[in-house]
mmCIF file of N, CA and C in Angstrom:
data_model
loop_
_atom_site.group_PDB
_atom_site.id
_atom_site.type_symbol
_atom_site.label_atom_id
_atom_site.label_comp_id
_atom_site.label_asym_id
_atom_site.label_seq_id
_atom_site.Cartn_x
_atom_site.Cartn_y
_atom_site.Cartn_z
ATOM 1 N N MET A 1 -13.703 -23.618 -1.715
ATOM 2 C CA MET A 1 -14.370 -22.847 -2.812
ATOM 3 C C MET A 1 -13.409 -21.598 -3.153
ATOM 4 N N GLU A 2 -13.284 -21.362 -4.396
ATOM 5 C CA GLU A 2 -12.482 -20.260 -4.850
ATOM 6 C C GLU A 2 -13.188 -18.958 -4.653
ATOM 7 N N LYS A 3 -12.421 -17.944 -4.280
ATOM 8 C CA LYS A 3 -12.930 -16.597 -4.056
ATOM 9 C C LYS A 3 -12.148 -15.681 -4.932
ATOM 10 N N ILE A 4 -12.794 -14.786 -5.584
ATOM 11 C CA ILE A 4 -12.091 -13.743 -6.439
ATOM 12 C C ILE A 4 -12.678 -12.341 -6.032
ATOM 13 N N PHE A 5 -11.737 -11.425 -5.576
ATOM 14 C CA PHE A 5 -12.145 -10.131 -5.141
ATOM 15 C C PHE A 5 -11.028 -9.156 -5.440
ATOM 16 N N THR A 6 -11.406 -7.854 -5.369
ATOM 17 C CA THR A 6 -10.363 -6.818 -5.518
ATOM 18 C C THR A 6 -10.083 -6.163 -4.174
ATOM 19 N N LEU A 7 -8.868 -5.712 -4.058
ATOM 20 C CA LEU A 7 -8.457 -4.976 -2.902
ATOM 21 C C LEU A 7 -8.294 -3.514 -3.289
ATOM 22 N N GLU A 8 -8.658 -2.665 -2.353
ATOM 23 C CA GLU A 8 -8.518 -1.231 -2.670
ATOM 24 C C GLU A 8 -7.016 -0.943 -2.745
ATOM 25 N N HIS A 9 -6.748 0.130 -3.618
ATOM 26 C CA HIS A 9 -5.334 0.473 -3.877
ATOM 27 C C HIS A 9 -4.636 0.828 -2.507
ATOM 28 N N GLU A 10 -5.398 1.529 -1.634
ATOM 29 C CA GLU A 10 -4.834 1.919 -0.322
ATOM 30 C C GLU A 10 -4.391 0.745 0.445
ATOM 31 N N MET A 11 -5.115 -0.443 0.318
ATOM 32 C CA MET A 11 -4.749 -1.611 1.156
ATOM 33 C C MET A 11 -3.512 -2.211 0.639
ATOM 34 N N LEU A 12 -3.126 -1.855 -0.639
ATOM 35 C CA LEU A 12 -2.028 -2.589 -1.214
ATOM 36 C C LEU A 12 -0.705 -1.724 -1.273
ATOM 37 N N ALA A 13 -0.784 -0.431 -1.007
ATOM 38 C CA ALA A 13 0.333 0.519 -1.071
ATOM 39 C C ALA A 13 1.369 0.173 0.005
ATOM 40 N N VAL A 14 2.613 0.012 -0.507
ATOM 41 C CA VAL A 14 3.765 -0.262 0.293
ATOM 42 C C VAL A 14 3.501 -1.412 1.248
ATOM 43 N N LYS A 15 3.048 -2.522 0.726
ATOM 44 C CA LYS A 15 2.897 -3.740 1.506
ATOM 45 C C LYS A 15 3.988 -4.666 1.137
ATOM 46 N N ASN A 16 4.528 -5.443 2.156
ATOM 47 C CA ASN A 16 5.357 -6.552 1.905
ATOM 48 C C ASN A 16 4.440 -7.845 1.829
ATOM 49 N N LEU A 17 5.014 -9.021 1.660
ATOM 50 C CA LEU A 17 4.234 -10.133 1.623
ATOM 51 C C LEU A 17 3.332 -10.368 2.848
ATOM 52 N N ALA A 18 3.897 -10.241 4.028
ATOM 53 C CA ALA A 18 3.052 -10.384 5.238
ATOM 54 C C ALA A 18 1.929 -9.410 5.194
ATOM 55 N N GLY A 19 2.180 -8.179 4.911
ATOM 56 C CA GLY A 19 1.107 -7.157 4.896
ATOM 57 C C GLY A 19 0.103 -7.489 3.862
ATOM 58 N N LEU A 20 0.500 -8.030 2.624
ATOM 59 C CA LEU A 20 -0.578 -8.378 1.641
ATOM 60 C C LEU A 20 -1.387 -9.530 2.120
ATOM 61 N N TYR A 21 -0.758 -10.561 2.713
ATOM 62 C CA TYR A 21 -1.532 -11.689 3.291
ATOM 63 C C TYR A 21 -2.490 -11.244 4.404
ATOM 64 N N ASP A 22 -2.093 -10.298 5.206
ATOM 65 C CA ASP A 22 -2.972 -9.785 6.222
ATOM 66 C C ASP A 22 -4.131 -8.955 5.600
ATOM 67 N N ALA A 23 -3.826 -8.289 4.526
ATOM 68 C CA ALA A 23 -4.910 -7.512 3.903
ATOM 69 C C ALA A 23 -5.938 -8.475 3.248
ATOM 70 N N ILE A 24 -5.422 -9.590 2.598
ATOM 71 C CA ILE A 24 -6.346 -10.529 2.066
ATOM 72 C C ILE A 24 -7.187 -11.230 3.109
ATOM 73 N N ALA A 25 -6.548 -11.633 4.172
ATOM 74 C CA ALA A 25 -7.332 -12.296 5.289
ATOM 75 C C ALA A 25 -8.331 -11.400 5.855
ATOM 76 N N GLU A 26 -8.061 -10.120 6.022
ATOM 77 C CA GLU A 26 -9.042 -9.115 6.514
ATOM 78 C C GLU A 26 -10.147 -9.058 5.607
ATOM 79 N N LYS A 27 -9.900 -8.998 4.290
ATOM 80 C CA LYS A 27 -10.869 -8.880 3.256
ATOM 81 C C LYS A 27 -11.859 -10.087 3.357
ATOM 82 N N LEU A 28 -11.235 -11.238 3.679
ATOM 83 C CA LEU A 28 -12.020 -12.541 3.817
ATOM 84 C C LEU A 28 -12.775 -12.626 5.118
ATOM 85 N N GLY A 29 -12.528 -11.638 6.021
ATOM 86 C CA GLY A 29 -13.267 -11.595 7.248
ATOM 87 C C GLY A 29 -12.613 -12.222 8.462
ATOM 88 N N PHE A 30 -11.335 -12.496 8.405
ATOM 89 C CA PHE A 30 -10.569 -13.079 9.477
ATOM 90 C C PHE A 30 -10.055 -11.938 10.364
ATOM 91 N N ASP A 31 -9.794 -12.335 11.637
ATOM 92 C CA ASP A 31 -9.167 -11.393 12.614
ATOM 93 C C ASP A 31 -7.724 -11.534 12.476
ATOM 94 N N ILE A 32 -7.043 -10.573 11.855
ATOM 95 C CA ILE A 32 -5.636 -10.701 11.661
ATOM 96 C C ILE A 32 -4.677 -10.552 12.840
ATOM 97 N N LEU A 33 -5.338 -10.147 14.007
ATOM 98 C CA LEU A 33 -4.626 -10.041 15.225
ATOM 99 C C LEU A 33 -4.547 -11.380 15.924
ATOM 100 N N ASP A 34 -5.315 -12.346 15.491
ATOM 101 C CA ASP A 34 -5.263 -13.668 16.105
ATOM 102 C C ASP A 34 -3.915 -14.376 15.809
ATOM 103 N N GLU A 35 -3.109 -14.659 16.746
ATOM 104 C CA GLU A 35 -1.778 -15.142 16.583
ATOM 105 C C GLU A 35 -1.672 -16.581 15.990
ATOM 106 N N SER A 36 -2.756 -17.274 16.052
ATOM 107 C CA SER A 36 -2.776 -18.624 15.473
ATOM 108 C C SER A 36 -3.173 -18.606 13.962
ATOM 109 N N LEU A 37 -3.400 -17.356 13.411
ATOM 110 C CA LEU A 37 -3.804 -17.318 11.946
ATOM 111 C C LEU A 37 -2.503 -17.669 11.088
ATOM 112 N N ARG A 38 -2.744 -18.487 10.109
ATOM 113 C CA ARG A 38 -1.626 -18.835 9.191
ATOM 114 C C ARG A 38 -2.123 -18.778 7.750
ATOM 115 N N TYR A 39 -1.138 -18.632 6.815
ATOM 116 C CA TYR A 39 -1.403 -18.474 5.357
ATOM 117 C C TYR A 39 -0.646 -19.633 4.587
ATOM 118 N N ASP A 40 -1.381 -20.061 3.540
ATOM 119 C CA ASP A 40 -0.741 -20.998 2.646
ATOM 120 C C ASP A 40 -0.611 -20.318 1.295
ATOM 121 N N CYS A 41 0.584 -19.882 1.030
ATOM 122 C CA CYS A 41 0.908 -19.068 -0.196
ATOM 123 C C CYS A 41 0.544 -19.754 -1.470
ATOM 124 N N ARG A 42 0.495 -21.127 -1.478
ATOM 125 C CA ARG A 42 0.199 -21.953 -2.616
ATOM 126 C C ARG A 42 -1.292 -21.791 -3.095
ATOM 127 N N LYS A 43 -2.053 -21.259 -2.265
ATOM 128 C CA LYS A 43 -3.513 -21.114 -2.509
ATOM 129 C C LYS A 43 -3.998 -19.713 -2.737
ATOM 130 N N ALA A 44 -3.088 -18.856 -3.279
ATOM 131 C CA ALA A 44 -3.433 -17.470 -3.639
ATOM 132 C C ALA A 44 -2.784 -17.070 -4.945
ATOM 133 N N CYS A 45 -3.534 -16.359 -5.711
ATOM 134 C CA CYS A 45 -3.058 -15.794 -6.994
ATOM 135 C C CYS A 45 -3.371 -14.281 -6.889
ATOM 136 N N ILE A 46 -2.459 -13.447 -7.488
ATOM 137 C CA ILE A 46 -2.564 -12.027 -7.483
ATOM 138 C C ILE A 46 -2.408 -11.558 -8.928
ATOM 139 N N SER A 47 -2.953 -10.427 -9.178
ATOM 140 C CA SER A 47 -2.809 -9.752 -10.564
ATOM 141 C C SER A 47 -1.439 -9.277 -10.603
ATOM 142 N N GLY A 48 -0.970 -9.057 -11.841
ATOM 143 C CA GLY A 48 0.402 -8.640 -12.163
ATOM 144 C C GLY A 48 0.748 -7.191 -11.531
ATOM 145 N N ASN A 49 -0.272 -6.337 -11.387
ATOM 146 C CA ASN A 49 0.069 -5.089 -10.849
ATOM 147 C C ASN A 49 0.341 -5.189 -9.310
ATOM 148 N N ILE A 50 -0.290 -6.178 -8.646
ATOM 149 C CA ILE A 50 0.024 -6.377 -7.197
ATOM 150 C C ILE A 50 1.457 -6.847 -7.017
ATOM 151 N N GLN A 51 1.770 -7.834 -7.897
ATOM 152 C CA GLN A 51 3.136 -8.388 -7.861
ATOM 153 C C GLN A 51 4.210 -7.194 -8.067
ATOM 154 N N LYS A 52 3.851 -6.368 -9.047
ATOM 155 C CA LYS A 52 4.821 -5.216 -9.259
ATOM 156 C C LYS A 52 4.874 -4.280 -8.034
ATOM 157 N N MET A 53 3.662 -4.047 -7.324
ATOM 158 C CA MET A 53 3.636 -3.210 -6.158
ATOM 159 C C MET A 53 4.414 -3.825 -5.082
ATOM 160 N N LEU A 54 4.399 -5.144 -4.912
ATOM 161 C CA LEU A 54 5.232 -5.813 -3.915
ATOM 162 C C LEU A 54 6.699 -5.719 -4.175
ATOM 163 N N TYR A 55 7.065 -5.828 -5.483
ATOM 164 C CA TYR A 55 8.545 -5.648 -5.813
ATOM 165 C C TYR A 55 8.995 -4.216 -5.456
ATOM 166 N N GLU A 56 8.065 -3.174 -5.835
ATOM 167 C CA GLU A 56 8.435 -1.892 -5.496
ATOM 168 C C GLU A 56 8.507 -1.642 -4.011
ATOM 169 N N ALA A 57 7.684 -2.292 -3.198
ATOM 170 C CA ALA A 57 7.717 -2.143 -1.732
ATOM 171 C C ALA A 57 9.005 -2.585 -1.261
ATOM 172 N N TYR A 58 9.435 -3.781 -1.690
ATOM 173 C CA TYR A 58 10.782 -4.364 -1.225
ATOM 174 C C TYR A 58 11.947 -3.409 -1.633
ATOM 175 N N GLU A 59 11.789 -2.779 -2.806
ATOM 176 C CA GLU A 59 12.853 -1.775 -3.155
ATOM 177 C C GLU A 59 12.824 -0.569 -2.314
ATOM 178 N N THR A 60 11.704 -0.072 -1.901
ATOM 179 C CA THR A 60 11.506 0.938 -1.029
ATOM 180 C C THR A 60 12.091 0.687 0.346
ATOM 181 N N GLU A 61 11.827 -0.568 0.844
ATOM 182 C CA GLU A 61 12.252 -0.942 2.193
ATOM 183 C C GLU A 61 13.844 -1.146 2.188
ATOM 184 N N ASN A 62 14.453 -1.484 1.066
ATOM 185 C CA ASN A 62 15.795 -1.876 1.021
ATOM 186 C C ASN A 62 16.551 -1.058 -0.019
ATOM 187 N N PRO A 63 16.522 0.264 0.000
ATOM 188 C CA PRO A 63 17.136 1.033 -1.090
ATOM 189 C C PRO A 63 18.630 0.814 -1.217
ATOM 190 N N GLN A 64 19.330 0.614 -0.098
ATOM 191 C CA GLN A 64 20.810 0.429 -0.145
ATOM 192 C C GLN A 64 21.191 -0.834 -0.969
ATOM 193 N N ALA A 65 20.382 -1.905 -0.750
ATOM 194 C CA ALA A 65 20.683 -3.187 -1.451
ATOM 195 C C ALA A 65 20.508 -2.937 -2.912
ATOM 196 N N PHE A 66 19.519 -2.253 -3.299
ATOM 197 C CA PHE A 66 19.221 -1.962 -4.762
ATOM 198 C C PHE A 66 20.326 -1.076 -5.261
ATOM 199 N N LEU A 67 20.812 -0.070 -4.586
ATOM 200 C CA LEU A 67 21.849 0.794 -5.047
ATOM 201 C C LEU A 67 23.196 -0.005 -5.164
ATOM 202 N N ALA A 68 23.485 -0.845 -4.234
ATOM 203 C CA ALA A 68 24.728 -1.502 -4.147
ATOM 204 C C ALA A 68 24.796 -2.525 -5.362
ATOM 205 N N ASP A 69 23.810 -3.284 -5.601
ATOM 206 C CA ASP A 69 23.863 -4.405 -6.581
ATOM 207 C C ASP A 69 22.391 -4.687 -6.985
ATOM 208 N N ARG A 70 21.872 -3.930 -8.002
ATOM 209 C CA ARG A 70 20.445 -4.087 -8.401
ATOM 210 C C ARG A 70 20.098 -5.469 -8.792
ATOM 211 N N GLU A 71 21.008 -6.119 -9.547
ATOM 212 C CA GLU A 71 20.756 -7.449 -10.092
ATOM 213 C C GLU A 71 20.631 -8.456 -8.835
ATOM 214 N N GLN A 72 21.508 -8.349 -7.913
ATOM 215 C CA GLN A 72 21.495 -9.274 -6.868
ATOM 216 C C GLN A 72 20.236 -9.060 -5.919
ATOM 217 N N ALA A 73 19.919 -7.728 -5.736
ATOM 218 C CA ALA A 73 18.686 -7.377 -4.921
ATOM 219 C C ALA A 73 17.437 -7.923 -5.595
ATOM 220 N N ALA A 74 17.351 -7.802 -6.934
ATOM 221 C CA ALA A 74 16.164 -8.204 -7.672
ATOM 222 C C ALA A 74 16.027 -9.684 -7.613
ATOM 223 N N PHE A 75 17.270 -10.384 -7.635
ATOM 224 C CA PHE A 75 17.308 -11.881 -7.499
ATOM 225 C C PHE A 75 16.742 -12.297 -6.127
ATOM 226 N N GLU A 76 17.084 -11.608 -5.072
ATOM 227 C CA GLU A 76 16.638 -11.933 -3.667
ATOM 228 C C GLU A 76 15.175 -11.720 -3.575
ATOM 229 N N VAL A 77 14.648 -10.623 -4.168
ATOM 230 C CA VAL A 77 13.168 -10.501 -4.152
ATOM 231 C C VAL A 77 12.508 -11.560 -4.906
ATOM 232 N N ALA A 78 12.975 -11.893 -6.055
ATOM 233 C CA ALA A 78 12.405 -12.971 -6.887
ATOM 234 C C ALA A 78 12.426 -14.299 -6.099
ATOM 235 N N ARG A 79 13.547 -14.488 -5.361
ATOM 236 C CA ARG A 79 13.584 -15.729 -4.596
ATOM 237 C C ARG A 79 12.574 -15.745 -3.427
ATOM 238 N N LEU A 80 12.378 -14.592 -2.814
ATOM 239 C CA LEU A 80 11.351 -14.413 -1.775
ATOM 240 C C LEU A 80 10.016 -14.800 -2.367
ATOM 241 N N PHE A 81 9.657 -14.247 -3.513
ATOM 242 C CA PHE A 81 8.356 -14.554 -4.137
ATOM 243 C C PHE A 81 8.277 -15.950 -4.492
ATOM 244 N N LEU A 82 9.314 -16.670 -4.931
ATOM 245 C CA LEU A 82 9.297 -18.056 -5.251
ATOM 246 C C LEU A 82 8.994 -18.873 -4.012
ATOM 247 N N LEU A 83 9.619 -18.509 -2.928
ATOM 248 C CA LEU A 83 9.550 -19.382 -1.716
ATOM 249 C C LEU A 83 8.262 -19.061 -0.952
ATOM 250 N N TYR A 84 7.781 -17.809 -0.806
ATOM 251 C CA TYR A 84 6.778 -17.426 0.081
ATOM 252 C C TYR A 84 5.616 -16.707 -0.569
ATOM 253 N N GLY A 85 5.749 -16.415 -1.871
ATOM 254 C CA GLY A 85 4.826 -15.506 -2.490
ATOM 255 C C GLY A 85 3.677 -16.161 -3.228
ATOM 256 N N PRO A 86 2.593 -15.457 -3.393
ATOM 257 C CA PRO A 86 1.498 -15.978 -4.195
ATOM 258 C C PRO A 86 1.844 -16.014 -5.697
ATOM 259 N N LYS A 87 1.179 -16.702 -6.500
ATOM 260 C CA LYS A 87 1.453 -16.877 -7.911
ATOM 261 C C LYS A 87 0.808 -15.596 -8.528
ATOM 262 N N ALA A 88 1.582 -15.053 -9.554
ATOM 263 C CA ALA A 88 0.895 -13.921 -10.314
ATOM 264 C C ALA A 88 0.094 -14.557 -11.468
ATOM 265 N N ASP A 89 -1.039 -14.048 -11.685
ATOM 266 C CA ASP A 89 -1.869 -14.511 -12.735
ATOM 267 C C ASP A 89 -2.210 -13.409 -13.675
ATOM 268 N N PRO A 90 -1.597 -13.310 -14.900
ATOM 269 C CA PRO A 90 -1.755 -12.196 -15.796
ATOM 270 C C PRO A 90 -3.168 -12.057 -16.273
ATOM 271 N N SER A 91 -4.047 -13.040 -16.099
ATOM 272 C CA SER A 91 -5.384 -12.910 -16.609
ATOM 273 C C SER A 91 -6.332 -12.232 -15.668
ATOM 274 N N LEU A 92 -5.845 -11.965 -14.333
ATOM 275 C CA LEU A 92 -6.607 -11.282 -13.371
ATOM 276 C C LEU A 92 -6.545 -9.753 -13.613
ATOM 277 N N PRO A 93 -7.594 -9.021 -13.551
ATOM 278 C CA PRO A 93 -7.611 -7.616 -13.635
ATOM 279 C C PRO A 93 -6.814 -7.000 -12.477
ATOM 280 N N ASP A 94 -6.438 -5.748 -12.644
ATOM 281 C CA ASP A 94 -5.670 -5.008 -11.666
ATOM 282 C C ASP A 94 -6.302 -5.089 -10.199
ATOM 283 N N ASN A 95 -5.523 -5.216 -9.187
ATOM 284 C CA ASN A 95 -5.900 -5.205 -7.782
ATOM 285 C C ASN A 95 -6.771 -6.413 -7.388
ATOM 286 N N THR A 96 -6.717 -7.526 -8.219
ATOM 287 C CA THR A 96 -7.585 -8.632 -8.071
ATOM 288 C C THR A 96 -6.771 -9.758 -7.427
ATOM 289 N N VAL A 97 -7.423 -10.507 -6.427
ATOM 290 C CA VAL A 97 -6.952 -11.629 -5.757
ATOM 291 C C VAL A 97 -7.830 -12.866 -5.996
ATOM 292 N N ARG A 98 -7.223 -14.083 -6.129
ATOM 293 C CA ARG A 98 -8.080 -15.236 -6.135
ATOM 294 C C ARG A 98 -7.489 -16.124 -5.133
ATOM 295 N N THR A 99 -8.304 -16.617 -4.206
ATOM 296 C CA THR A 99 -7.900 -17.544 -3.216
ATOM 297 C C THR A 99 -8.710 -18.889 -3.230
ATOM 298 N N GLU A 100 -7.956 -19.885 -2.826
ATOM 299 C CA GLU A 100 -8.650 -21.252 -2.782
ATOM 300 C C GLU A 100 -8.939 -21.458 -1.212
ATOM 301 N N ASP A 101 -9.881 -22.349 -0.991
ATOM 302 C CA ASP A 101 -10.021 -22.871 0.496
ATOM 303 C C ASP A 101 -8.659 -23.257 1.077
ATOM 304 N N GLY A 102 -8.500 -22.891 2.235
ATOM 305 C CA GLY A 102 -7.307 -23.287 2.944
ATOM 306 C C GLY A 102 -6.192 -22.181 2.846
ATOM 307 N N PHE A 103 -6.354 -21.047 2.154
ATOM 308 C CA PHE A 103 -5.416 -20.083 2.126
ATOM 309 C C PHE A 103 -5.176 -19.550 3.516
ATOM 310 N N VAL A 104 -6.201 -19.282 4.255
ATOM 311 C CA VAL A 104 -6.162 -18.745 5.644
ATOM 312 C C VAL A 104 -6.619 -19.935 6.499
ATOM 313 N N PHE A 105 -5.875 -20.255 7.525
ATOM 314 C CA PHE A 105 -6.259 -21.279 8.507
ATOM 315 C C PHE A 105 -5.680 -20.898 9.838
ATOM 316 N N TYR A 106 -6.179 -21.651 10.821
ATOM 317 C CA TYR A 106 -5.747 -21.518 12.251
ATOM 318 C C TYR A 106 -4.878 -22.650 12.574
ATOM 319 N N GLU A 107 -3.579 -22.343 13.129
ATOM 320 C CA GLU A 107 -2.752 -23.327 13.642
ATOM 321 C C GLU A 107 -3.288 -24.001 14.921
ATOM 322 N N LYS A 108 -3.304 -25.248 14.886
ATOM 323 C CA LYS A 108 -3.959 -25.939 16.017
ATOM 324 C C LYS A 108 -2.811 -26.124 17.111
ATOM 325 N N GLU A 109 -3.188 -25.965 18.309
ATOM 326 C CA GLU A 109 -2.237 -26.201 19.373
ATOM 327 C C GLU A 109 -2.109 -27.685 19.641
ATOM 328 N N GLU A 110 -0.817 -28.129 19.828
ATOM 329 C CA GLU A 110 -0.663 -29.479 20.155
ATOM 330 C C GLU A 110 -0.783 -29.641 21.646
ATOM 331 N N ILE A 111 -1.449 -30.737 22.082
ATOM 332 C CA ILE A 111 -1.580 -31.043 23.417
ATOM 333 C C ILE A 111 -0.461 -31.903 24.002
ATOM 334 N N ALA A 112 0.228 -31.421 24.933
ATOM 335 C CA ALA A 112 1.495 -32.148 25.482
ATOM 336 C C ALA A 112 1.067 -33.301 26.357
#
């Protein structure tokens, strides 16, 4: 079942992708300290302003890369979003997330 909710601005400030996924899982009621917790980025959409905040967080975390070659650093962040990021949905209001069932799941231990 699809869930749509907003995250407080404080929960989003200076978050990288892992931090954002943890904030979403926590909002959904999961224990983010559980080491078997996993995320499926294909099953999450975020508003455009959250995507912008993520980009700004990566720029804040890596200022030297952006100073040295802004275009290359921006490319690397875009590649990170493409590989591991949620989809941005411009129709979502600011600070809004939409998840599908299976976004958060527990990794099962294999029995040897």
